[in-house]
Coordinates of C-alpha atoms in Angstrom, one line a residue:
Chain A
X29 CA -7.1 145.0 75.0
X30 CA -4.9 146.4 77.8
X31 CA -1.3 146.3 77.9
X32 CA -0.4 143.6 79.9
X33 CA 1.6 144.7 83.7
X34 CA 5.0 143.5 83.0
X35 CA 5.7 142.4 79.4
X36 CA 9.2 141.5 78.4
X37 CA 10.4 140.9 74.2
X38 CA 13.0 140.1 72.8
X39 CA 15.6 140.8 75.4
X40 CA 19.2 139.9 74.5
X41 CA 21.9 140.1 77.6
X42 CA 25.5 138.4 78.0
X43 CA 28.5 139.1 79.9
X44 CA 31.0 140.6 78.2
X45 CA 31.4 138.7 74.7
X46 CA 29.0 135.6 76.0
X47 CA 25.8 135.8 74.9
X48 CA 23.3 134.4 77.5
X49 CA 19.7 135.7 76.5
X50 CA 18.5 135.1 72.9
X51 CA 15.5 136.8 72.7
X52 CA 13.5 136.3 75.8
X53 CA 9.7 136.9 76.2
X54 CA 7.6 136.7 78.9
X55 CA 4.2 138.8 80.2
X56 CA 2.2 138.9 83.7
X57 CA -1.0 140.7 84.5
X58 CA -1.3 142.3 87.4
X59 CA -1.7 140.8 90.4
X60 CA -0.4 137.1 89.0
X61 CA 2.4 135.3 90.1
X62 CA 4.9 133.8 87.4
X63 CA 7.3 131.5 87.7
X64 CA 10.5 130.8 86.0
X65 CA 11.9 127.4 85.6
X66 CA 14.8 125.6 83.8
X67 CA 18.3 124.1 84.5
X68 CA 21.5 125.4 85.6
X69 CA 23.0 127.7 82.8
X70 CA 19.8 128.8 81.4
X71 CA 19.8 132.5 81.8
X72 CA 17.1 132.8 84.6
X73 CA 19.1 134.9 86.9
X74 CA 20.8 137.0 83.7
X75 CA 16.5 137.6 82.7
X76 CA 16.0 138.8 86.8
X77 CA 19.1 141.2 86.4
X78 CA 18.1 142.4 83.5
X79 CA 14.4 143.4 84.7
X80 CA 16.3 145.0 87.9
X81 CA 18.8 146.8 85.6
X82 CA 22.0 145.3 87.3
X83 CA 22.7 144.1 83.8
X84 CA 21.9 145.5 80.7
X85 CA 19.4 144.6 78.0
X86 CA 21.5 144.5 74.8
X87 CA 18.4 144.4 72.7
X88 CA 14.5 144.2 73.7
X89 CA 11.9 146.2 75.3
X90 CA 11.2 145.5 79.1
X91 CA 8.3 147.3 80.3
X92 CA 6.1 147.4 83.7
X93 CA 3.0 149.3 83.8
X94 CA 3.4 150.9 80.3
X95 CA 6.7 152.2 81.3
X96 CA 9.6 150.9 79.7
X97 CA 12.5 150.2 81.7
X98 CA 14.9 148.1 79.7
X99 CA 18.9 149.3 80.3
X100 CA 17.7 151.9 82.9
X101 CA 19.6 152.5 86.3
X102 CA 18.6 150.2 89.1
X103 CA 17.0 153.1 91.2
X104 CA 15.1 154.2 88.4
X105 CA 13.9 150.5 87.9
X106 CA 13.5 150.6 91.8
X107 CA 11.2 153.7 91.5
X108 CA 9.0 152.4 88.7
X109 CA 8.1 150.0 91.3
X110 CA 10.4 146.7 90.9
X111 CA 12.3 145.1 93.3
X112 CA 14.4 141.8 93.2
X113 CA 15.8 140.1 96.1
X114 CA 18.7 138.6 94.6
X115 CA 20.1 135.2 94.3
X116 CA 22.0 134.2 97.3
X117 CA 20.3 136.9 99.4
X118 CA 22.9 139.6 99.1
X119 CA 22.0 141.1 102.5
X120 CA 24.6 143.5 104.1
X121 CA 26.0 141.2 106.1
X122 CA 28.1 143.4 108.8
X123 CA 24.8 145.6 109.4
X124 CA 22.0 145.1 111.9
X125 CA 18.6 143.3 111.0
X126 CA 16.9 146.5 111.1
X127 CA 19.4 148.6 109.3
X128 CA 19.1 145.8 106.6
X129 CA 15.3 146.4 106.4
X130 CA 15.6 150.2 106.5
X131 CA 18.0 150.0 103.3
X132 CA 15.0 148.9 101.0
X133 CA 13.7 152.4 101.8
X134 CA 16.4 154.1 100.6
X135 CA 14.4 155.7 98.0
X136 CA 11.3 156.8 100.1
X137 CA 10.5 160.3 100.5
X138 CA 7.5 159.5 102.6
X139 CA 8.9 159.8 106.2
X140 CA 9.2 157.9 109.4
X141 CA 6.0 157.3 110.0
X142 CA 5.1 155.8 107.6
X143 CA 8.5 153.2 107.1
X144 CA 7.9 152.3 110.5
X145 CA 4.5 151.1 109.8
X146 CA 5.8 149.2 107.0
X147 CA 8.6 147.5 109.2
X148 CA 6.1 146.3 111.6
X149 CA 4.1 145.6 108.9
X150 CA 7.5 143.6 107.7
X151 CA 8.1 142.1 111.1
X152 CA 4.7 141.0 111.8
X153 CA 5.1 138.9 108.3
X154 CA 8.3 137.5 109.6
X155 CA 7.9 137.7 113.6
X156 CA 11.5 135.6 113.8
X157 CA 13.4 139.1 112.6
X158 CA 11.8 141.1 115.4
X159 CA 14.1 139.2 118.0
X160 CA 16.9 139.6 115.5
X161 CA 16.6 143.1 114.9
X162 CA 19.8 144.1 116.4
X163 CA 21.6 141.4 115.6
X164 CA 23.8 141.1 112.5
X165 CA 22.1 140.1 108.9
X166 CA 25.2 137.8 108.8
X167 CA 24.8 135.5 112.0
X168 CA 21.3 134.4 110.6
X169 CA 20.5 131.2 109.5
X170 CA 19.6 130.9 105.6
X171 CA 16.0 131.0 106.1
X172 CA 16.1 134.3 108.3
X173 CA 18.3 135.3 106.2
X174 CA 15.7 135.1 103.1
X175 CA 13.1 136.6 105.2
X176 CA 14.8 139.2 105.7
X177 CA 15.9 139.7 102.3
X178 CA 11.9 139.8 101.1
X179 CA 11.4 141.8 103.9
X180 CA 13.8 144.1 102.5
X181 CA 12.8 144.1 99.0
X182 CA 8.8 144.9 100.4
X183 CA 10.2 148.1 102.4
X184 CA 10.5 150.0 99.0
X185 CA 7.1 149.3 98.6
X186 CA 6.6 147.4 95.3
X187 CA 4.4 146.7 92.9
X188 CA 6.0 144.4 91.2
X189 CA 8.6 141.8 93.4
X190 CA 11.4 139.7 91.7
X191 CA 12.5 136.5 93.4
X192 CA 15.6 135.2 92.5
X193 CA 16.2 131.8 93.8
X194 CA 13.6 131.5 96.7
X195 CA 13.7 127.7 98.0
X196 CA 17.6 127.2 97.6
X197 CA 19.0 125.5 100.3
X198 CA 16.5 126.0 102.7
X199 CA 14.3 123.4 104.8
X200 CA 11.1 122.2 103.7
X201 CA 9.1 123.5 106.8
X202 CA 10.8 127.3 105.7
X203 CA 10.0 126.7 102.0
X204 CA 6.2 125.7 102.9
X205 CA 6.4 129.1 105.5
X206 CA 7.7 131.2 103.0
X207 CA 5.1 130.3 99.7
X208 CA 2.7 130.9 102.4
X209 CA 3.7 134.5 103.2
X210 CA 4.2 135.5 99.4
X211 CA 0.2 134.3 99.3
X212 CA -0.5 137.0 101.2
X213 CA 2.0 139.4 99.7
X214 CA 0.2 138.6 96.7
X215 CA -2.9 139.3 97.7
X216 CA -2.3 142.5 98.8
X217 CA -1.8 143.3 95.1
X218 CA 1.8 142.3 94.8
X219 CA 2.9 141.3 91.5
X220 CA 5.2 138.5 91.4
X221 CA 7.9 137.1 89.6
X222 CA 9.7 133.9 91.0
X223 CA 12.9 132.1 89.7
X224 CA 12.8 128.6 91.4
X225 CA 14.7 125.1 91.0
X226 CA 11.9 123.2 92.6
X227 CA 10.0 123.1 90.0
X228 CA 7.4 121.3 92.5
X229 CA 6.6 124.3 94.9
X230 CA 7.5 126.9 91.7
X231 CA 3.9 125.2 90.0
X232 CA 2.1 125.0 93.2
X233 CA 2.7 128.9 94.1
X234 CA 2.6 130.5 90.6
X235 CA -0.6 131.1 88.2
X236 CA 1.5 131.4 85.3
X237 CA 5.2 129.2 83.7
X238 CA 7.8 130.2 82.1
X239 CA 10.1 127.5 81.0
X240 CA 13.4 128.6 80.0
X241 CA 16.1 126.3 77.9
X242 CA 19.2 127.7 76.9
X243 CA 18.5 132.0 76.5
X244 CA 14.9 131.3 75.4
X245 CA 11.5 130.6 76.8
X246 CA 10.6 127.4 75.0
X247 CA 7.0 127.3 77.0
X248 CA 4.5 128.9 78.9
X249 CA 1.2 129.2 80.1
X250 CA -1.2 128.1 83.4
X251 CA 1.0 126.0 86.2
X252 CA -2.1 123.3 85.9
X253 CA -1.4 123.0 82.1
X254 CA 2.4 122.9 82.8
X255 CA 2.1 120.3 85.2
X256 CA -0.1 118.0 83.3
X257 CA 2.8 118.4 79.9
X258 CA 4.4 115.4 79.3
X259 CA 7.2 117.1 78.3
X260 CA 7.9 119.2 81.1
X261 CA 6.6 116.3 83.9
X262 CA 9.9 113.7 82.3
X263 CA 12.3 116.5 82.3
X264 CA 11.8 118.2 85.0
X265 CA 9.5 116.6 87.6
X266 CA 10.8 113.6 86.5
X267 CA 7.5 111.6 86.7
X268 CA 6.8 109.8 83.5
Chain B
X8 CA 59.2 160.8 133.6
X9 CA 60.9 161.4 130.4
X10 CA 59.2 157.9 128.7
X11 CA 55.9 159.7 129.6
X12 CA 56.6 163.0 128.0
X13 CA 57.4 160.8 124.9
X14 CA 54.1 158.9 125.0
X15 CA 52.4 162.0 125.7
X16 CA 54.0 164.1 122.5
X17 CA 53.3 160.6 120.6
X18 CA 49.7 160.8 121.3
X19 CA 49.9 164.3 120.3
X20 CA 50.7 163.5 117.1
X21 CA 49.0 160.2 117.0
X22 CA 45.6 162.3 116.8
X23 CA 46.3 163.8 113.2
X24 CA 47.8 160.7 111.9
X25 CA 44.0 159.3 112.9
X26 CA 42.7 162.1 111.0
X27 CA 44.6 161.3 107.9
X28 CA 44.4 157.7 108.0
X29 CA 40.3 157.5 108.4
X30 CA 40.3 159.5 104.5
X31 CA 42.7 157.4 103.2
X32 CA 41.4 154.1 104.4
X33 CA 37.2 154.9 104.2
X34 CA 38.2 155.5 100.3
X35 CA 40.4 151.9 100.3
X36 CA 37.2 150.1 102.2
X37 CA 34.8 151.5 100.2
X38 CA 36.1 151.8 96.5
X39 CA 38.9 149.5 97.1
X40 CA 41.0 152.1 95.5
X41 CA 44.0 152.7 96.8
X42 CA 45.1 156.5 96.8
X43 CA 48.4 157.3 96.4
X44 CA 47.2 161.3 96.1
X45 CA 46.6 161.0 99.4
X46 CA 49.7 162.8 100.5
X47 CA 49.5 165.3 98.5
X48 CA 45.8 166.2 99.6
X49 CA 47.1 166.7 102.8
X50 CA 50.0 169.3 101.3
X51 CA 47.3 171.1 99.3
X52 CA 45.6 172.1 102.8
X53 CA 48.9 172.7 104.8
X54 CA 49.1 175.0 102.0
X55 CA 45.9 176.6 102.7
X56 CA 46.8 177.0 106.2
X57 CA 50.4 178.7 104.6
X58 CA 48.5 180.8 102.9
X59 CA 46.0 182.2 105.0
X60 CA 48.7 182.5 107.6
X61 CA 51.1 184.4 105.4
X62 CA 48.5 186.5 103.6
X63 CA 46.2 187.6 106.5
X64 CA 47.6 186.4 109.5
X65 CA 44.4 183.8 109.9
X66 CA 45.8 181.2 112.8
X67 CA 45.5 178.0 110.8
X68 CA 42.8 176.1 113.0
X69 CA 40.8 178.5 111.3
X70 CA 41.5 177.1 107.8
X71 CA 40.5 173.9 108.6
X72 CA 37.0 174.0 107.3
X73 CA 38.2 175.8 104.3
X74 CA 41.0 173.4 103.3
X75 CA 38.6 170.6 104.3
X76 CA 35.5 171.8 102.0
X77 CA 38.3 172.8 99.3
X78 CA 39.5 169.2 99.1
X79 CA 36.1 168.0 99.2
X80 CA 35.5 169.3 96.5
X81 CA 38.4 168.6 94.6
X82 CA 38.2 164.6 95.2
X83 CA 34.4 164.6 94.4
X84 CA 35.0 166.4 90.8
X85 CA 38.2 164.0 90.7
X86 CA 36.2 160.8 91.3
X87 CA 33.2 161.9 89.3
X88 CA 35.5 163.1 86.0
X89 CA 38.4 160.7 86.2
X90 CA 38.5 157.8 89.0
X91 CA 34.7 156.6 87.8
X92 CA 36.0 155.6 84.6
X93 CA 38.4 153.1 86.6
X94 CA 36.6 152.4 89.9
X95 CA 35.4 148.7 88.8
X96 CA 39.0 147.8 87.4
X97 CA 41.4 145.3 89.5
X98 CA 43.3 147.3 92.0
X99 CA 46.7 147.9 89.5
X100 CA 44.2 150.2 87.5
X101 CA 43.4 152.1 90.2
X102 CA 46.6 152.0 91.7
X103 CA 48.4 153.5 88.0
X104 CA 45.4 156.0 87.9
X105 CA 46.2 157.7 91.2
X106 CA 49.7 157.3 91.0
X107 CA 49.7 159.1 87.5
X108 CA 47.3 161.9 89.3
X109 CA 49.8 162.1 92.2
X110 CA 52.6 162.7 89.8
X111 CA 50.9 165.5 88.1
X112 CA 49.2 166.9 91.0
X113 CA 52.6 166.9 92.8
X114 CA 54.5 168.5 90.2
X115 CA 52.1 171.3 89.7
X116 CA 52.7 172.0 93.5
X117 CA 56.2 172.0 92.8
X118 CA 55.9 174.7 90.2
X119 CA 53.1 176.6 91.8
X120 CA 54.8 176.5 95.6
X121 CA 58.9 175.0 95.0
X122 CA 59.7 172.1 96.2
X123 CA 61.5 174.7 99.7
X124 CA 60.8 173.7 103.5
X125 CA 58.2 176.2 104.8
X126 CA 56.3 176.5 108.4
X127 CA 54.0 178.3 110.3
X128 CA 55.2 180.0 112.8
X129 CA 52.4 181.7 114.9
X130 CA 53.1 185.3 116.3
X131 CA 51.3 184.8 119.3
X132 CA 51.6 180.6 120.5
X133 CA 48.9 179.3 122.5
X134 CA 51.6 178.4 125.3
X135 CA 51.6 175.3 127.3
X136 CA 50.5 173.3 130.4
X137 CA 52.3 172.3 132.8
X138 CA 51.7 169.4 134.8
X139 CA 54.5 168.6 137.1
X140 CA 57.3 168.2 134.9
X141 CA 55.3 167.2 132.0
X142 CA 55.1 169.8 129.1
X143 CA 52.0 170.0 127.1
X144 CA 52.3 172.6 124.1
X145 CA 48.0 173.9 123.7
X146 CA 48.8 173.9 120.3
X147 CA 49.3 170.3 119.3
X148 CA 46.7 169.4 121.9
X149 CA 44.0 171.4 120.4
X150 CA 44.9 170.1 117.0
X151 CA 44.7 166.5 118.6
X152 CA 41.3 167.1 119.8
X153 CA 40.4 169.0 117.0
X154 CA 41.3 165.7 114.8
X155 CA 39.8 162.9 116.7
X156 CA 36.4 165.0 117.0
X157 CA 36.9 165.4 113.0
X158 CA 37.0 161.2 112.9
X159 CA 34.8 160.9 115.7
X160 CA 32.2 163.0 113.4
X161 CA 33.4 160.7 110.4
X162 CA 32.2 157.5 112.1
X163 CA 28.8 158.8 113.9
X164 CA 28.0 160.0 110.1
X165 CA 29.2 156.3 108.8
X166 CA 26.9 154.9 111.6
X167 CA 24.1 157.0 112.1
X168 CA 23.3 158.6 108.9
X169 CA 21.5 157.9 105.8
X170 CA 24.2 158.8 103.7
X171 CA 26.5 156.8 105.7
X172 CA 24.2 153.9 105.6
X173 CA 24.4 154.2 102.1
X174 CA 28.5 154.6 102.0
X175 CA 29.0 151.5 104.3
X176 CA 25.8 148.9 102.3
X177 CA 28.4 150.1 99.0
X178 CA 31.5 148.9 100.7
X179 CA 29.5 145.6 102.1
X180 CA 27.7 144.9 98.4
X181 CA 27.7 147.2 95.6
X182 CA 25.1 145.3 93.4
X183 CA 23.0 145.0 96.3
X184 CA 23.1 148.3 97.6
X185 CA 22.4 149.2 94.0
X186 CA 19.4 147.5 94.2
X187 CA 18.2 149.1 97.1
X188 CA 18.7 152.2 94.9
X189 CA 21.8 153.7 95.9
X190 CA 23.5 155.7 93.1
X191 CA 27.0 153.6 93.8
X192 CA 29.2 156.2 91.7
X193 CA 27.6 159.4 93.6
X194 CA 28.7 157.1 96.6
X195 CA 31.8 156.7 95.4
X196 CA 32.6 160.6 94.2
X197 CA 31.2 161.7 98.1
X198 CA 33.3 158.5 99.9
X199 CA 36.4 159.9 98.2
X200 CA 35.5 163.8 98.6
X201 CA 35.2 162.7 102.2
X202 CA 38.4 161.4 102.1
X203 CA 40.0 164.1 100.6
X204 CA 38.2 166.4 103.5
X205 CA 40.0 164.8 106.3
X206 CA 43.4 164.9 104.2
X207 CA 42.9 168.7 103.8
X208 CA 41.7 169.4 107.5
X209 CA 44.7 167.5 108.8
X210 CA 46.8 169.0 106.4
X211 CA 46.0 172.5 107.6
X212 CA 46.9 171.6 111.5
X213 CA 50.2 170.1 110.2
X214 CA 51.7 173.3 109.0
X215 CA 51.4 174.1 112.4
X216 CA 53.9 171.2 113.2
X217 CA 55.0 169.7 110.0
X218 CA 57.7 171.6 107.4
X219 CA 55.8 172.2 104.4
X220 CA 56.6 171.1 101.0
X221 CA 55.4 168.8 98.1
X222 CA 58.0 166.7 98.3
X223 CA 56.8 165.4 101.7
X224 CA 53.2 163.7 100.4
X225 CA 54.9 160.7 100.1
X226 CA 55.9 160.6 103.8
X227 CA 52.1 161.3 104.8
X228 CA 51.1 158.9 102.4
X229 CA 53.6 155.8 103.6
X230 CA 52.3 156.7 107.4
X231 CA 48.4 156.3 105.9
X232 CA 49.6 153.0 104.6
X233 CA 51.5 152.1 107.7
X234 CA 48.4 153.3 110.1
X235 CA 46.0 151.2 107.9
X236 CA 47.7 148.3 107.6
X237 CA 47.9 148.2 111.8
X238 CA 44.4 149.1 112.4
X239 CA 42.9 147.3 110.0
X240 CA 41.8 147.7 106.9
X241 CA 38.5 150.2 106.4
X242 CA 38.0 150.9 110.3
X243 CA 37.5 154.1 111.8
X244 CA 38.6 152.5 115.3
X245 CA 41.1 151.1 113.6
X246 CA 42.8 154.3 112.3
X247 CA 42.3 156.1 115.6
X248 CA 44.5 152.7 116.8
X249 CA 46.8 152.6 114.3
X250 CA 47.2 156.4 113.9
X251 CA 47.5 156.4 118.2
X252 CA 49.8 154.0 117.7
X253 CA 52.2 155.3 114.9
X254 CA 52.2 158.5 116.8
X255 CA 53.5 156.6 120.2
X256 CA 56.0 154.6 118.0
X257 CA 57.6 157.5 116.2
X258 CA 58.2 159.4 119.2
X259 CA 59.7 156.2 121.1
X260 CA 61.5 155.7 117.6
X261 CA 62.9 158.8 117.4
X262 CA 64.6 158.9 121.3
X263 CA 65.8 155.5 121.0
X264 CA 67.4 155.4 117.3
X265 CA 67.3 159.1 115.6
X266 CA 64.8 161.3 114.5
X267 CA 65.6 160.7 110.9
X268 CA 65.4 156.1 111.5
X269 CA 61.6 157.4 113.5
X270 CA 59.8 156.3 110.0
X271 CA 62.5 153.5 109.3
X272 CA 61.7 152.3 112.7
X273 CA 57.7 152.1 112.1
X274 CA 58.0 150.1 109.3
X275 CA 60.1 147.4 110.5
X276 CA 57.1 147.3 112.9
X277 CA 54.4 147.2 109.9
X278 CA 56.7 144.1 108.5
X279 CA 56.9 142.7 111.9
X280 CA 53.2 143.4 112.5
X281 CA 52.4 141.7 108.5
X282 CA 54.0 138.7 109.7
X283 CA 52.5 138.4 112.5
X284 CA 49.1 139.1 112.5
X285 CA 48.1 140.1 108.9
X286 CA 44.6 141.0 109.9
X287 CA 46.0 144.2 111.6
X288 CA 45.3 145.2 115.4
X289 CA 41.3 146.0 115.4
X290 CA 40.9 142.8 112.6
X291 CA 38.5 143.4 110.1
X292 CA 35.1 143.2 109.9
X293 CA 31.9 145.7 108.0
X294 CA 33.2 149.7 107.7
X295 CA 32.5 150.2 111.7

């Protein structure tokens, strides 16, 4: 049996002296799209820093692709391939659209040619940014802003895509708009890893679950068999 | 007549106090690290200029690249050995850190150099233009010119380059510009070697003008602080405002009150100015 494309174990992580992660576990073949779920406090973003390398992994293995990457520098994480769009967008606010875009390539060696196919290929994705391209990454509204932020994250080309927080605060209409553009991300062999609150959209997007509860994953497995838990439809979809 | 030979002498001027203030605030903006070694960058490469001058009659606009790749490389080994360790610390840290370099850099320059008034007096001057009654030395105007280009070149490479891409997404976000694989402390140890660069380049023009002597890093660095705090913190326009600005100030200063209440004078303003509009005169917005 293969390895599976991104398998974490046993990672441990905290902020200074406050342990967050107990021993988290979670795997994805490639070309799936998992999902994590769970409440406020549960170490879902801590598990998405941790797999970028903004935090480090005080114990466990992180690997994608057979190559371990636990602790490692965050442009060494970003070469092997991963890249997150972090929680709350994080784009540069006082820098253009474009300029925004053209920092995920930071790290590309392949020239102009081909980055400028990928930021049409970017903007044909998200055809709003193309009128906004000169504009400021700050004046946009929050669902630009996240397009833009994806867009981003796809200019470094990778194979596997962390999503911290996609749906937060934004309308349905985007929320429907964007699920449907990381379809087609997907499908052009895009690995993904979501963190989402809705836990509605989260098992209607994703093939695979993670629920996490306080540092742990306490269950996984297929969105359908998810959805259909008792367990998980009281707590969190609230439909007894 | 007389009020426009003053603005014109404080523009003169005004042009280097650009070039220093551009180091000392692109380090503040980006590292938020305040460096109080500032001033005595800019002695190190009037030194250079000294030097050179003394020991092989070099004219000191010829230094500056010297005293400016020099310094370079002194504040990139400095930030990658010693300020690295600190960088992420509140801005006390950072403050004690540079203050305890300045000390010991300072002192060393004291040993090494005295602490005696020196200048550069150049055998053959460039002379001066007249227009009408108005006296324009070449000298200070070529060092004028010379030190806006240097902080014209500063903010085309913070604009238009892929390193300075990289510098300004660090001073925006450092996690995110992390993520986008920036290596933030390489950013760091070039931001502040850049720093240091215009400190030494200025430094070398001023021996032309400015007595030379250790003890007088803590004058530069007070007029940094001053030109930043007008400007705007982390502004290239800004510091070519504020450094303008100063320049113009001191000179009126100095013809109203005395040469020696000049500084006094442009700190009143700074207080006034804090007061006033706290935001400084170009606001604050992005490292533009």
């Amino acid at each position: 049996m293969s390895a599976p494309f991104f398998r974490a174990d046993g990672v441990e992580a905290g902020y200074g002296g406050v342990q967050v992660l107990w021993g988290v576990g979670a795997e994805l073949e490639r070309g799936q799209i998992g999902c994590i779920v769970g409440s406020n406090g549960a170490g879902k973003t801590t598990f998405m820093r941790c797999i970028a390398g903004l935090n480090a992994a005080w114990k466990g293995t992180i690997e994608v692709d057979g190559r371990a990457i636990a602790s490692h520098p965050p442009h060494q994480i970003l070469s092997a391939g991963v890249a997150l769009v972090p929680e709350g967008r994080r784009l540069f606010p006082g820098m253009s659209v474009r300029d925004n875009l053209l920092m995920g390539t930071f790290l590309r060696r392949d020239g102009s040619a081909a980055i400028n196919a990928d930021l049409d290929r970017a903007l044909g994705m998200f055809p709003v940014l193309r009128e906004r391209l000169s504009q400021d990454a700050g004046t946009l509204s929050g669902g630009e802003q996240q397009m833009c932020a994806i867009g981003r994250g796809l200019m470094s080309r990778p194979r596997l895509l962390l999503i911290d927080e996609l749906s937060l605060g934004l309308a349905p209409r985007i929320v429907e708009q964007l699920t449907h553009i990381l379809r087609e991300i997907n499908e052009q062999g895009v690995t993904i890893l979501l963190v989402e609150q809705d836990v509605i959209t989260a098992l209607e997007l994703a093939d695979i679950g993670f629920v996490m509860d306080r540092g742990r994953i306490v269950k996984s497995g297929p969105t359908e068999e998810l959805a259909d838990d008792p367990v998980i439809r009281e707590a969190y979809l609230g439909i007894v | 007549m007389l009020y426009l030979q003053i603005l014109v002498n404080g523009l003169l001027l005004g042009g280097l106090y650009a070039c220093i203030a551009s180091g000392f605030s692109l380090v503040w903006g980006v590292l938020n690290v305040i460096n109080i070694l500032h001033g005595s960058f800019i002695v190190i490469g009037s030194y250079v200029g000294l030097l050179a001058h003394q020991q092989f009659g070099i004219n000191p606009f010829l230094t500056v690249p010297v005293a400016g790749l020099l310094l370079y490389g002194f504040g990139y080994l400095l930030q990658r050995g010693v300020i690295n360790r600190a960088v992420g610390q509140p801005v006390l840290v950072t403050l004690t850190l540079t203050f305890g370099l300045e000390l010991l850099v300072n002192n060393m320059l004291i040993a090494g150099f005295t602490a005696d008034y020196k200048k550069v007096v150049l055998e053959n001057p460039f002379g001066q233009i007249e227009l009408g009654a108005l006296f324009v030395p070449v000298d200070r105007l070529l060092s004028m010119v010379l030190a806006l280009l240097l902080t014209g070149i500063l903010y085309w490479m913070l604009r238009g380059s892929k390193l300075g891409r990289a510098i300004v997404a660090v001073r925006m976000d450092r996690e995110a510009a992390a993520l986008m694989g920036v290596k933030v402390n390489s950013i760091y140890a070039v931001t502040f070697g850049l720093g240091a660069l215009m400190a030494g380049a200025a430094g070398s023009m001023m021996s032309m003008i400015y007595p030379i002597s250790p003890i007088i890093s803590t004058a530069y660095l007070g007029k940094a602080f001053v030109i930043c705090v007008m400007g705007g913190l982390g502004s290239v326009p800004g510091a070519i405002v504020g450094g303008l600005a100063l320049g113009v100030i001191e000179s009126f200063g100095s013809l109203f009150f005395s040469a020696e209440l000049a500084t006094t004078f442009s700190f009143v303003l700074l207080i006034l100015l804090l007061i006033f509009r706290p935001t400084g005169l170009m606001g604050r917005r992005g490292y533009e």
